[in-house]
JSON list of C-alpha atoms in Angstrom, two decimals:
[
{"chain": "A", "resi": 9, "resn": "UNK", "atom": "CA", "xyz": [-2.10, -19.88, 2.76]},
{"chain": "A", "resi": 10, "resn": "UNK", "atom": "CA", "xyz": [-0.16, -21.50, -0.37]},
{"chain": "A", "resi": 11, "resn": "UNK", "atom": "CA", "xyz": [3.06, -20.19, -0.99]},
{"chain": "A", "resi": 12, "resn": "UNK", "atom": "CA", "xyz": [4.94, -20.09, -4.32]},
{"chain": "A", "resi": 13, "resn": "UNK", "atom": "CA", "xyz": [8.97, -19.14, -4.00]},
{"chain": "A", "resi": 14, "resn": "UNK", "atom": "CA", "xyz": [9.75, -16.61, -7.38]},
{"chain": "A", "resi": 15, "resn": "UNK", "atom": "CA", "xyz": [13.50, -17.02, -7.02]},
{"chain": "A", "resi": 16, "resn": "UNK", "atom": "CA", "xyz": [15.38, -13.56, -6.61]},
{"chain": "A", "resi": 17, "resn": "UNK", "atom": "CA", "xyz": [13.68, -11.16, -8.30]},
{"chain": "A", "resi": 18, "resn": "UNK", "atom": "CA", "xyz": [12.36, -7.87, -5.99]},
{"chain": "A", "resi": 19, "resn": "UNK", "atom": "CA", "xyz": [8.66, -7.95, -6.57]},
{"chain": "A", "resi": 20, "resn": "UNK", "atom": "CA", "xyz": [8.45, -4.50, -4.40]},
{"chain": "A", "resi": 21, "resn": "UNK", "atom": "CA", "xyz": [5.30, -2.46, -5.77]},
{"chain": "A", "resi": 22, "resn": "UNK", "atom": "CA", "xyz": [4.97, 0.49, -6.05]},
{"chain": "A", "resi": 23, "resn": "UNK", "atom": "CA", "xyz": [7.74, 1.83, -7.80]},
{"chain": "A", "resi": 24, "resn": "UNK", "atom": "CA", "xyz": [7.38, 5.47, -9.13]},
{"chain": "A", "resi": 25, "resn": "UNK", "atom": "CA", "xyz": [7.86, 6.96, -12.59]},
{"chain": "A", "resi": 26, "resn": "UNK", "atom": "CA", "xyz": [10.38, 10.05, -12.12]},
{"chain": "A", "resi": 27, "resn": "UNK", "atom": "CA", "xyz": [11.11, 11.79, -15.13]},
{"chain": "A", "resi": 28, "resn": "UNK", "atom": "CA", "xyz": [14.89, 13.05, -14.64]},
{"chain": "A", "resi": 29, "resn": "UNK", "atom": "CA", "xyz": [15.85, 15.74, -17.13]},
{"chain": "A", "resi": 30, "resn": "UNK", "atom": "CA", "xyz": [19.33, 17.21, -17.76]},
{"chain": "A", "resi": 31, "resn": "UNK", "atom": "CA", "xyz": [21.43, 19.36, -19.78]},
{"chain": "A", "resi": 32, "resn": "UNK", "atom": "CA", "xyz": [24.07, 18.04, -22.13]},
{"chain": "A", "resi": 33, "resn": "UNK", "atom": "CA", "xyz": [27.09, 19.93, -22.65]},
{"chain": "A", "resi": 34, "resn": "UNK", "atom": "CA", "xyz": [26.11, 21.55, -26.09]},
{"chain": "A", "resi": 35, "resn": "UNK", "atom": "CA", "xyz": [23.27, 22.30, -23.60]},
{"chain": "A", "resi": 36, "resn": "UNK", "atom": "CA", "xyz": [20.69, 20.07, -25.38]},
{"chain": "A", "resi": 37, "resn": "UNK", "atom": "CA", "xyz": [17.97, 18.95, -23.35]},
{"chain": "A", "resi": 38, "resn": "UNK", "atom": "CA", "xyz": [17.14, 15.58, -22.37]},
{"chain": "A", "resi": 39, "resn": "UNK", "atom": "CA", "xyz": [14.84, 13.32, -20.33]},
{"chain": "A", "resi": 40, "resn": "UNK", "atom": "CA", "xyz": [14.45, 10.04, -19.01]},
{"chain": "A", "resi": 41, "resn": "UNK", "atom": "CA", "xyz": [11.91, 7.83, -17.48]},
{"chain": "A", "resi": 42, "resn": "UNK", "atom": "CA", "xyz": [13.73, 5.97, -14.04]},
{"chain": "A", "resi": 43, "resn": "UNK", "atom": "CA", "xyz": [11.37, 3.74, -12.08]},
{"chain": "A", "resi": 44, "resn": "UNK", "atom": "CA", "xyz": [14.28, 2.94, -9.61]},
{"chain": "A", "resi": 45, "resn": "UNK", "atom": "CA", "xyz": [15.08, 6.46, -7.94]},
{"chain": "A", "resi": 46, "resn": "UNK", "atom": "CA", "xyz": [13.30, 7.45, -4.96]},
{"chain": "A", "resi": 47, "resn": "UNK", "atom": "CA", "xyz": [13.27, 10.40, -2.07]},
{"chain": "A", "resi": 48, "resn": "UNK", "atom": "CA", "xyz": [15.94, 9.39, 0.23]},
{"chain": "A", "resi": 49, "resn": "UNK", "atom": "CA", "xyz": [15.32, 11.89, 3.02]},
{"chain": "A", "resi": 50, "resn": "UNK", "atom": "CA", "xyz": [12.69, 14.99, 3.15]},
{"chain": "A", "resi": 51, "resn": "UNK", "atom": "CA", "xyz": [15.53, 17.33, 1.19]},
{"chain": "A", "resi": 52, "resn": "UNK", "atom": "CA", "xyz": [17.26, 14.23, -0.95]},
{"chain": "A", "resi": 53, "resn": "UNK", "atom": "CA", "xyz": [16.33, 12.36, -4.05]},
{"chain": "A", "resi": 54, "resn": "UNK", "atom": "CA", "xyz": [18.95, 9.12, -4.96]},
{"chain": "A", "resi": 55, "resn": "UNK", "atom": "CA", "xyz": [18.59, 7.66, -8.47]},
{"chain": "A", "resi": 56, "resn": "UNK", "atom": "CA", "xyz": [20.20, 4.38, -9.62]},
{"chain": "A", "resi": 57, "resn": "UNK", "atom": "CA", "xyz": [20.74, 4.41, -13.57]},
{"chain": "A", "resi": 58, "resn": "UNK", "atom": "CA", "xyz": [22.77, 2.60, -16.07]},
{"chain": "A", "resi": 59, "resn": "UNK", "atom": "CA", "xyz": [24.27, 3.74, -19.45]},
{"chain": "A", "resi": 60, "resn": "UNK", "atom": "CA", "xyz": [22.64, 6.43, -20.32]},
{"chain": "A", "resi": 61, "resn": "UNK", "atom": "CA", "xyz": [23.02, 9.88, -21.63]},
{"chain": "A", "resi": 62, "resn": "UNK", "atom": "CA", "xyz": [21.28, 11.58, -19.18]},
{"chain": "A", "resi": 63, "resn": "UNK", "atom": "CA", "xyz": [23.88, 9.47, -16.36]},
{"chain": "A", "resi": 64, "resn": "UNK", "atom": "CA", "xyz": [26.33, 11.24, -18.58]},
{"chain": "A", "resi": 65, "resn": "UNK", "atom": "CA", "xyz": [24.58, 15.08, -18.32]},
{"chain": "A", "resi": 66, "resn": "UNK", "atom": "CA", "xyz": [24.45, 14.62, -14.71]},
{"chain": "A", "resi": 67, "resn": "UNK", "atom": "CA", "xyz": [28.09, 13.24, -14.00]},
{"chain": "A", "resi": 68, "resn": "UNK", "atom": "CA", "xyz": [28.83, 16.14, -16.06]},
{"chain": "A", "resi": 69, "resn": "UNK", "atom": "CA", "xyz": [26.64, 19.17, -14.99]},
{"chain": "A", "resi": 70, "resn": "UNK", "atom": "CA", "xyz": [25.84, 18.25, -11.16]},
{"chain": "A", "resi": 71, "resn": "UNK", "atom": "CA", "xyz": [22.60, 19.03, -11.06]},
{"chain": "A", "resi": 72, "resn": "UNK", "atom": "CA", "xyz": [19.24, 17.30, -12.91]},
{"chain": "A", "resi": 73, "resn": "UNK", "atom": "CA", "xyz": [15.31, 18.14, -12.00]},
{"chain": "A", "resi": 74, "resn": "UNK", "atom": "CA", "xyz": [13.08, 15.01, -11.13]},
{"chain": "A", "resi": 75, "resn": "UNK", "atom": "CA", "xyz": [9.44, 15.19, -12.05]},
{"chain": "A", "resi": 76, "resn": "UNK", "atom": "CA", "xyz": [7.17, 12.46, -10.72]},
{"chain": "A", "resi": 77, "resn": "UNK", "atom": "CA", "xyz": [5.15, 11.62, -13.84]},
{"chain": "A", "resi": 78, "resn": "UNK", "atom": "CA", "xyz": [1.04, 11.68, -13.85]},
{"chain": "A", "resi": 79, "resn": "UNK", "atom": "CA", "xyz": [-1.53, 9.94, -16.16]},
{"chain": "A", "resi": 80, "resn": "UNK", "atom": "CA", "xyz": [-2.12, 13.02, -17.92]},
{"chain": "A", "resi": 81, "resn": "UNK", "atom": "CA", "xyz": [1.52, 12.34, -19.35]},
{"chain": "A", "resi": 82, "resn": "UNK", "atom": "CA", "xyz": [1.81, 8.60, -19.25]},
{"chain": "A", "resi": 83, "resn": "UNK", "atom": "CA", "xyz": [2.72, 8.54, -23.12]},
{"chain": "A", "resi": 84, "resn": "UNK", "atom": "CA", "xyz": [5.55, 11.07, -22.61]},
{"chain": "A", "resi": 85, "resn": "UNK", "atom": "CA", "xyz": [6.61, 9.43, -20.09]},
{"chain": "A", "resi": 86, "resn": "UNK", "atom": "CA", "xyz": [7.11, 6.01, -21.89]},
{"chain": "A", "resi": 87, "resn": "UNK", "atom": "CA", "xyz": [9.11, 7.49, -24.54]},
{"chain": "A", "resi": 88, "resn": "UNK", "atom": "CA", "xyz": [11.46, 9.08, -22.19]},
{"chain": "A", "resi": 89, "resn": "UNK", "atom": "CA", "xyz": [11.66, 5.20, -21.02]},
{"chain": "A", "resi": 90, "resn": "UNK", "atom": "CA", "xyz": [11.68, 3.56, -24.68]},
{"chain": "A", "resi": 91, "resn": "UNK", "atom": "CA", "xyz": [13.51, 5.80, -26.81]},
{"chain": "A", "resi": 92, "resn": "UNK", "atom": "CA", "xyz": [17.66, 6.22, -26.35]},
{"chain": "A", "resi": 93, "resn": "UNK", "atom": "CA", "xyz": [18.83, 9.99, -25.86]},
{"chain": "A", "resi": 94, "resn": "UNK", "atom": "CA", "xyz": [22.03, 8.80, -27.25]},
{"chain": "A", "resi": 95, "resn": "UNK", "atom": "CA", "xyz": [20.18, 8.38, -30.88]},
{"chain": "A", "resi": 96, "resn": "UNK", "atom": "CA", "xyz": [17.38, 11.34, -30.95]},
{"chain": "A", "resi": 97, "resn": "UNK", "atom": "CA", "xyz": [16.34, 14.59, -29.53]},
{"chain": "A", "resi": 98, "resn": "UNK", "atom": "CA", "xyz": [13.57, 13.21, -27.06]},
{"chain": "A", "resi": 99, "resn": "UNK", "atom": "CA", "xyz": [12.89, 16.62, -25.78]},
{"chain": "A", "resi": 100, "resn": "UNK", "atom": "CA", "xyz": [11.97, 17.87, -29.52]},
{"chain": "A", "resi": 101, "resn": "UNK", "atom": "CA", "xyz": [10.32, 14.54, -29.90]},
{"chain": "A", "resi": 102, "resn": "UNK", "atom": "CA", "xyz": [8.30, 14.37, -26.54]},
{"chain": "A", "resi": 103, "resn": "UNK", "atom": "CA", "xyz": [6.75, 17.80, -28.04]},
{"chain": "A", "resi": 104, "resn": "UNK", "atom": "CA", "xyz": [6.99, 18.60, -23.95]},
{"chain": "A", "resi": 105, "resn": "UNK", "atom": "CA", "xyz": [8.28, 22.54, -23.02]},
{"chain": "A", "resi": 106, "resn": "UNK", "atom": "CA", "xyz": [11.76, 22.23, -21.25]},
{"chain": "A", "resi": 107, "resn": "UNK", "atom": "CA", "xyz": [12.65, 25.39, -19.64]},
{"chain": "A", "resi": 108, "resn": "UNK", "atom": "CA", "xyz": [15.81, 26.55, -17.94]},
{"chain": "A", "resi": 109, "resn": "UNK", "atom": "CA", "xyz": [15.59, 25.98, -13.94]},
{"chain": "A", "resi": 110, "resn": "UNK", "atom": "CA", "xyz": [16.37, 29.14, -11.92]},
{"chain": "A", "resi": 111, "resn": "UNK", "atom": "CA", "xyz": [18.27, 27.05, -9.47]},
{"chain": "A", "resi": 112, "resn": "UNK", "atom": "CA", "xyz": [20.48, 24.37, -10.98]},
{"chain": "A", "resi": 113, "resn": "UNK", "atom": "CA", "xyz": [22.09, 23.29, -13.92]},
{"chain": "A", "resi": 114, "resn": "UNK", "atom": "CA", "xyz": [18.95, 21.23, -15.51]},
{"chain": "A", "resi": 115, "resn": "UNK", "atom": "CA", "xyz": [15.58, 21.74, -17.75]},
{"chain": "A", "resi": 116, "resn": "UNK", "atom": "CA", "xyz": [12.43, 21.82, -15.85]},
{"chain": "A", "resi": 117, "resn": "UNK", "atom": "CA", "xyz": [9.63, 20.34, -18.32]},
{"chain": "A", "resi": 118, "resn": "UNK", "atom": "CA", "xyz": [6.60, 22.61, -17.76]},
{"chain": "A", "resi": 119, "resn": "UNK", "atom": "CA", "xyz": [3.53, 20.48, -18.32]},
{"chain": "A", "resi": 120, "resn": "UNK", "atom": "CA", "xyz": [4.69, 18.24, -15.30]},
{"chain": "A", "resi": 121, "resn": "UNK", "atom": "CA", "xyz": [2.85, 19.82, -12.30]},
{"chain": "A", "resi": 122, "resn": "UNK", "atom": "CA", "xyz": [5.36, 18.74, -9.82]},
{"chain": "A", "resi": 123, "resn": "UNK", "atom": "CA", "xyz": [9.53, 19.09, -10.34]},
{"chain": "A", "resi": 124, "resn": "UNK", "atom": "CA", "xyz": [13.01, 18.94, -7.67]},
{"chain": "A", "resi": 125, "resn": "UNK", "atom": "CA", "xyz": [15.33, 20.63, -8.94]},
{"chain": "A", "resi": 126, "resn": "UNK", "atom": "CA", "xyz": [18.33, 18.86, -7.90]},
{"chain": "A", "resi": 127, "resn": "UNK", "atom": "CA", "xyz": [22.08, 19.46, -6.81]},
{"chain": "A", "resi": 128, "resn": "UNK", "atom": "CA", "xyz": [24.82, 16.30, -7.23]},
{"chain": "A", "resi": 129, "resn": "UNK", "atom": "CA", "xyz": [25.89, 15.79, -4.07]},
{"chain": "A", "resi": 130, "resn": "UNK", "atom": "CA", "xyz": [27.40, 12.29, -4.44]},
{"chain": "A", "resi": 131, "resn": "UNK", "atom": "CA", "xyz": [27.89, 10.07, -7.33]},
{"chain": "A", "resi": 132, "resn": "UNK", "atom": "CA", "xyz": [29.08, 6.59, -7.14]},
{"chain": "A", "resi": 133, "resn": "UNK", "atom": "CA", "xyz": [29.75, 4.95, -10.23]},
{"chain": "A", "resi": 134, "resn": "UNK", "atom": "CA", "xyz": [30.30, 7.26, -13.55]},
{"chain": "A", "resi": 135, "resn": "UNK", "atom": "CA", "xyz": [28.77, 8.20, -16.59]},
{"chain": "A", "resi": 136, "resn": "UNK", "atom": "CA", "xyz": [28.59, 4.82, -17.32]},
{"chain": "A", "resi": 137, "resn": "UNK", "atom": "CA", "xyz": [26.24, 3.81, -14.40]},
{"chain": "A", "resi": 138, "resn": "UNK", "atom": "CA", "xyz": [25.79, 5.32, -11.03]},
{"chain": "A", "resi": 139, "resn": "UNK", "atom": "CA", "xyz": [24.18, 5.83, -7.81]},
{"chain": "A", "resi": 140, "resn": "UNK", "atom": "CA", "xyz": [23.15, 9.63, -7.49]},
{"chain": "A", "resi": 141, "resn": "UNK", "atom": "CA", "xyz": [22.50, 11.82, -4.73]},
{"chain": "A", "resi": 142, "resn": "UNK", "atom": "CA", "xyz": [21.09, 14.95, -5.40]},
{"chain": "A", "resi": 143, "resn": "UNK", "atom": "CA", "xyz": [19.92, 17.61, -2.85]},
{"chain": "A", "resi": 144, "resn": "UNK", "atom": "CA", "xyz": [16.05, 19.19, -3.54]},
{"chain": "A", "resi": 145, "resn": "UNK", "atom": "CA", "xyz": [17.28, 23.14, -3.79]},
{"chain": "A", "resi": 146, "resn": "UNK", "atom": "CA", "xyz": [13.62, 23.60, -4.57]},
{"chain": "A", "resi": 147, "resn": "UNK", "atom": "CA", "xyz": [10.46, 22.05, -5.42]},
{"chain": "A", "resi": 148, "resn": "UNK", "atom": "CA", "xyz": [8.09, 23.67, -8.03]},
{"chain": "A", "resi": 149, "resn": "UNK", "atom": "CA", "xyz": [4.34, 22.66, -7.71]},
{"chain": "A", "resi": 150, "resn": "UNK", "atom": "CA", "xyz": [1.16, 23.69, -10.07]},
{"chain": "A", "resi": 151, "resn": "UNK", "atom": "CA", "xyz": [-1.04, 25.92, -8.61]},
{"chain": "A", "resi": 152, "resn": "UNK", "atom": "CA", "xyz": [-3.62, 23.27, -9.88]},
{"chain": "A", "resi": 153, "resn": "UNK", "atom": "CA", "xyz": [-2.18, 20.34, -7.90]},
{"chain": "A", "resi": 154, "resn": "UNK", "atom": "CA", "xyz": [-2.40, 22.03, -4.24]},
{"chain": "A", "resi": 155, "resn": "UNK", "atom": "CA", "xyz": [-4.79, 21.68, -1.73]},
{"chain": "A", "resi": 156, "resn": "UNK", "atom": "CA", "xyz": [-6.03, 24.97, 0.58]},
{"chain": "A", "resi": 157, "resn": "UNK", "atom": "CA", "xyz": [-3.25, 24.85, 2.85]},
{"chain": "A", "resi": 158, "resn": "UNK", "atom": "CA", "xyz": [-1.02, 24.87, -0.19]},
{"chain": "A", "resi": 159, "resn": "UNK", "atom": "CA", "xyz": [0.17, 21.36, 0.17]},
{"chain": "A", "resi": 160, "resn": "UNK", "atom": "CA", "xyz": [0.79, 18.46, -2.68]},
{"chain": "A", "resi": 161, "resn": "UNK", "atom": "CA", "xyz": [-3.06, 17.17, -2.75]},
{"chain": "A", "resi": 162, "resn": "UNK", "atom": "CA", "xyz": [-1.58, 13.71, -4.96]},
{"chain": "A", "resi": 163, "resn": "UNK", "atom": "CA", "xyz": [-5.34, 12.79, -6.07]},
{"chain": "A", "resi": 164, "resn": "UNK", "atom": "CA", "xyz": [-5.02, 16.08, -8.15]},
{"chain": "A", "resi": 165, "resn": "UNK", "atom": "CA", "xyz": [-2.19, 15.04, -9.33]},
{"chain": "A", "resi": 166, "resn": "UNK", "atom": "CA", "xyz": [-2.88, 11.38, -10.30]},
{"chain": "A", "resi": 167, "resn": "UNK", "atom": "CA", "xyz": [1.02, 10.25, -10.39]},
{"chain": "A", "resi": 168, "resn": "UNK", "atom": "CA", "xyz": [1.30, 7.23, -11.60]},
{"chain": "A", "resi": 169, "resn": "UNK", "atom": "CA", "xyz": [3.52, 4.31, -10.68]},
{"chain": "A", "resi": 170, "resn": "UNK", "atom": "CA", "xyz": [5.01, 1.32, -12.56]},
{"chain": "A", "resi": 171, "resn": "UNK", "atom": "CA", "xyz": [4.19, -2.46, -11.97]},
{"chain": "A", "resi": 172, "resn": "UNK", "atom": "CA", "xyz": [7.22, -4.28, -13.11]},
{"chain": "A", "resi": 173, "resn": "UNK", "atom": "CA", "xyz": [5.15, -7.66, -12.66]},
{"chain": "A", "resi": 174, "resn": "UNK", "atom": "CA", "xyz": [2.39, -6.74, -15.57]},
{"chain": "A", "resi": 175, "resn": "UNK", "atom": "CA", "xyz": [4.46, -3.88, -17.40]},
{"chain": "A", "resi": 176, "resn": "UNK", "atom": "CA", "xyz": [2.04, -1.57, -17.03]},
{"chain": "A", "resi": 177, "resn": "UNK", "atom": "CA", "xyz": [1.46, 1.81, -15.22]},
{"chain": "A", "resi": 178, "resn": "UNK", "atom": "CA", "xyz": [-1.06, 2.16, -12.69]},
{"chain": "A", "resi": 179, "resn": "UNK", "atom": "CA", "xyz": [-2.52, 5.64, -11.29]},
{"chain": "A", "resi": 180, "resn": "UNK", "atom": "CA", "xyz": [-1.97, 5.89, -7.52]},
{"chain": "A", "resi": 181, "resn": "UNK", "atom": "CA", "xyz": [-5.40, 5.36, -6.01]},
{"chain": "A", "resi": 182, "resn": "UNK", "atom": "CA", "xyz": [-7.40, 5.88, -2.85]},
{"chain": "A", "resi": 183, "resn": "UNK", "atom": "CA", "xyz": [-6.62, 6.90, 0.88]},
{"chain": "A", "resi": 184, "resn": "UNK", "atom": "CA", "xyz": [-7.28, 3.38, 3.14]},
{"chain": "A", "resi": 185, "resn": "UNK", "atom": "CA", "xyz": [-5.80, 5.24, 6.31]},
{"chain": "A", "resi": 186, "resn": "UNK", "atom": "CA", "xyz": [-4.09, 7.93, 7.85]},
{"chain": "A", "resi": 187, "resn": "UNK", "atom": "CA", "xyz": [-0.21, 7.65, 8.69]},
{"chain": "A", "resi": 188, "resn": "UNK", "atom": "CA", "xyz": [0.55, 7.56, 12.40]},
{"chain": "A", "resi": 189, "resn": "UNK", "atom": "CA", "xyz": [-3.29, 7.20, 12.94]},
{"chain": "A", "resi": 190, "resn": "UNK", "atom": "CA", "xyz": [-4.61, 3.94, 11.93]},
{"chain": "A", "resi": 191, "resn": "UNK", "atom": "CA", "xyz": [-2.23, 2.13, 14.01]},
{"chain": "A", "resi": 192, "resn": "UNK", "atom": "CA", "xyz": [-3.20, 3.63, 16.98]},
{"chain": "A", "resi": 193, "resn": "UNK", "atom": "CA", "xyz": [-6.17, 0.85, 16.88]},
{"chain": "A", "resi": 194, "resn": "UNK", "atom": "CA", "xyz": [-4.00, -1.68, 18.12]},
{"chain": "A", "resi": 195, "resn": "UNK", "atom": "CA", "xyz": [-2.12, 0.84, 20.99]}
]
C-alpha cells in the first residue's frame, strides 16, 4: 500500500452537523451550525467554538439546545454555518420555528426531529472562544423518528454529517455490523 503524508491536518470523518441554538440577552434567538462538538458521555454534550455570538449567549445564559441536523434541513443548516449572528437575525432568516425549551435557558427549533437541551456545566475559554460542557437535562425526539421500542431509529432520521476533505455534507448511510457483535468473529 502507497502512502502519502498530509502534514497536520485531522482528516477524522465523520464529523456531525449540530445545530446549537441560544438565547441572547434581549432574548433574541439564534443558531449555529458546529461540526466540532460531540456527545462526551451518555448525559454530556462538549462543543468547541470560536467568536461567535451564540459562544456569547451561552457564556451568558448557561444553557443552549443541540440539534443534530438531517438532510431534510441541510440548507438551514448551512446558513446557520455561513451567515454571522452578530450581523442578522438567522432565526427570522432560517424561516425555522424556535420555541422556548421547558427545561433550560435556550430555543428548541421545532422542525429538527431530534434536540438536548443543555445545562453549562463547564466553560473554558469565554465568550470569545471556548470549550463547553453542557449536561443533556432532556432529549426531545419526533414521534416520526422512533422505532417500536421507542428508540432513535437514525435511518428515519437521515442526519447528516460533514466531510471537511470535499466540503460537502453527506447523509449517514447503511448498517455494515452490529456493535459488540461483529467482533465476536475473531473471539
Amino acid at each position: 500500500m502507497a502512502t502519502k503524508n498530509l502534514g497536520g491536518i485531522g482528516e477524522l470523518f465523520p464529523q456531525s452537523v449540530f445545530i446549537i441554538a441560544t438565547y441572547g440577552e434581549d432574548g433574541t434567538p439564534n443558531a449555529m451550525n458546529a461540526a466540532w462538538a460531540g456527545e462526551c458521555t451518555r448525559n454530556e454534550v462538549c462543543l468547541n467554538i470560536g467568536d461567535h455570538k451564540t459562544t456569547a449567549n451561552i457564556v451568558a445564559k448557561g444553557a443552549f439546545t443541540v440539534a443534530p441536523a438531517d438532510a431534510a434541513h441541510v440548507v438551514e443548516a448551512d446558513y446557520f454555518g455561513i451567515a454571522t449572528g452578530k450581523k442578522v437575525d438567522k432565526a427570522a432568516a432560517s424561516g425555522l420555528t424556535f420555541t422556548p425549551s421547558e427545561f433550560v435557558d435556550a430555543p428548541v427549533i421545532e422542525e429538527f426531529p431530534l434536540t438536548m437541551e443543555c445545562e453549562v456545566t463547564a466553560v473554558q475559554g469565554d465568550e470569545h472562544g471556548a470549550r463547553i460542557a453542557g449536561r443533556v437535562v432532556n432529549t426531545r425526539a419526533d414521534e416520526s423518528i422512533l422505532d417500536g421500542e421507542g428508540r432513535v431509529d437514525f435511518t428515519r432520521m437521515r442526519p447528516i454529517v460533514y466531510d471537511s476533505s470535499h466540503r460537502s455534507y453527506r447523509v449517514v448511510g447503511e448498517e455494515v455490523g452490529g456493535a459488540w457483535k461483529a467482533g465476536k468473529a475473531l473471539m
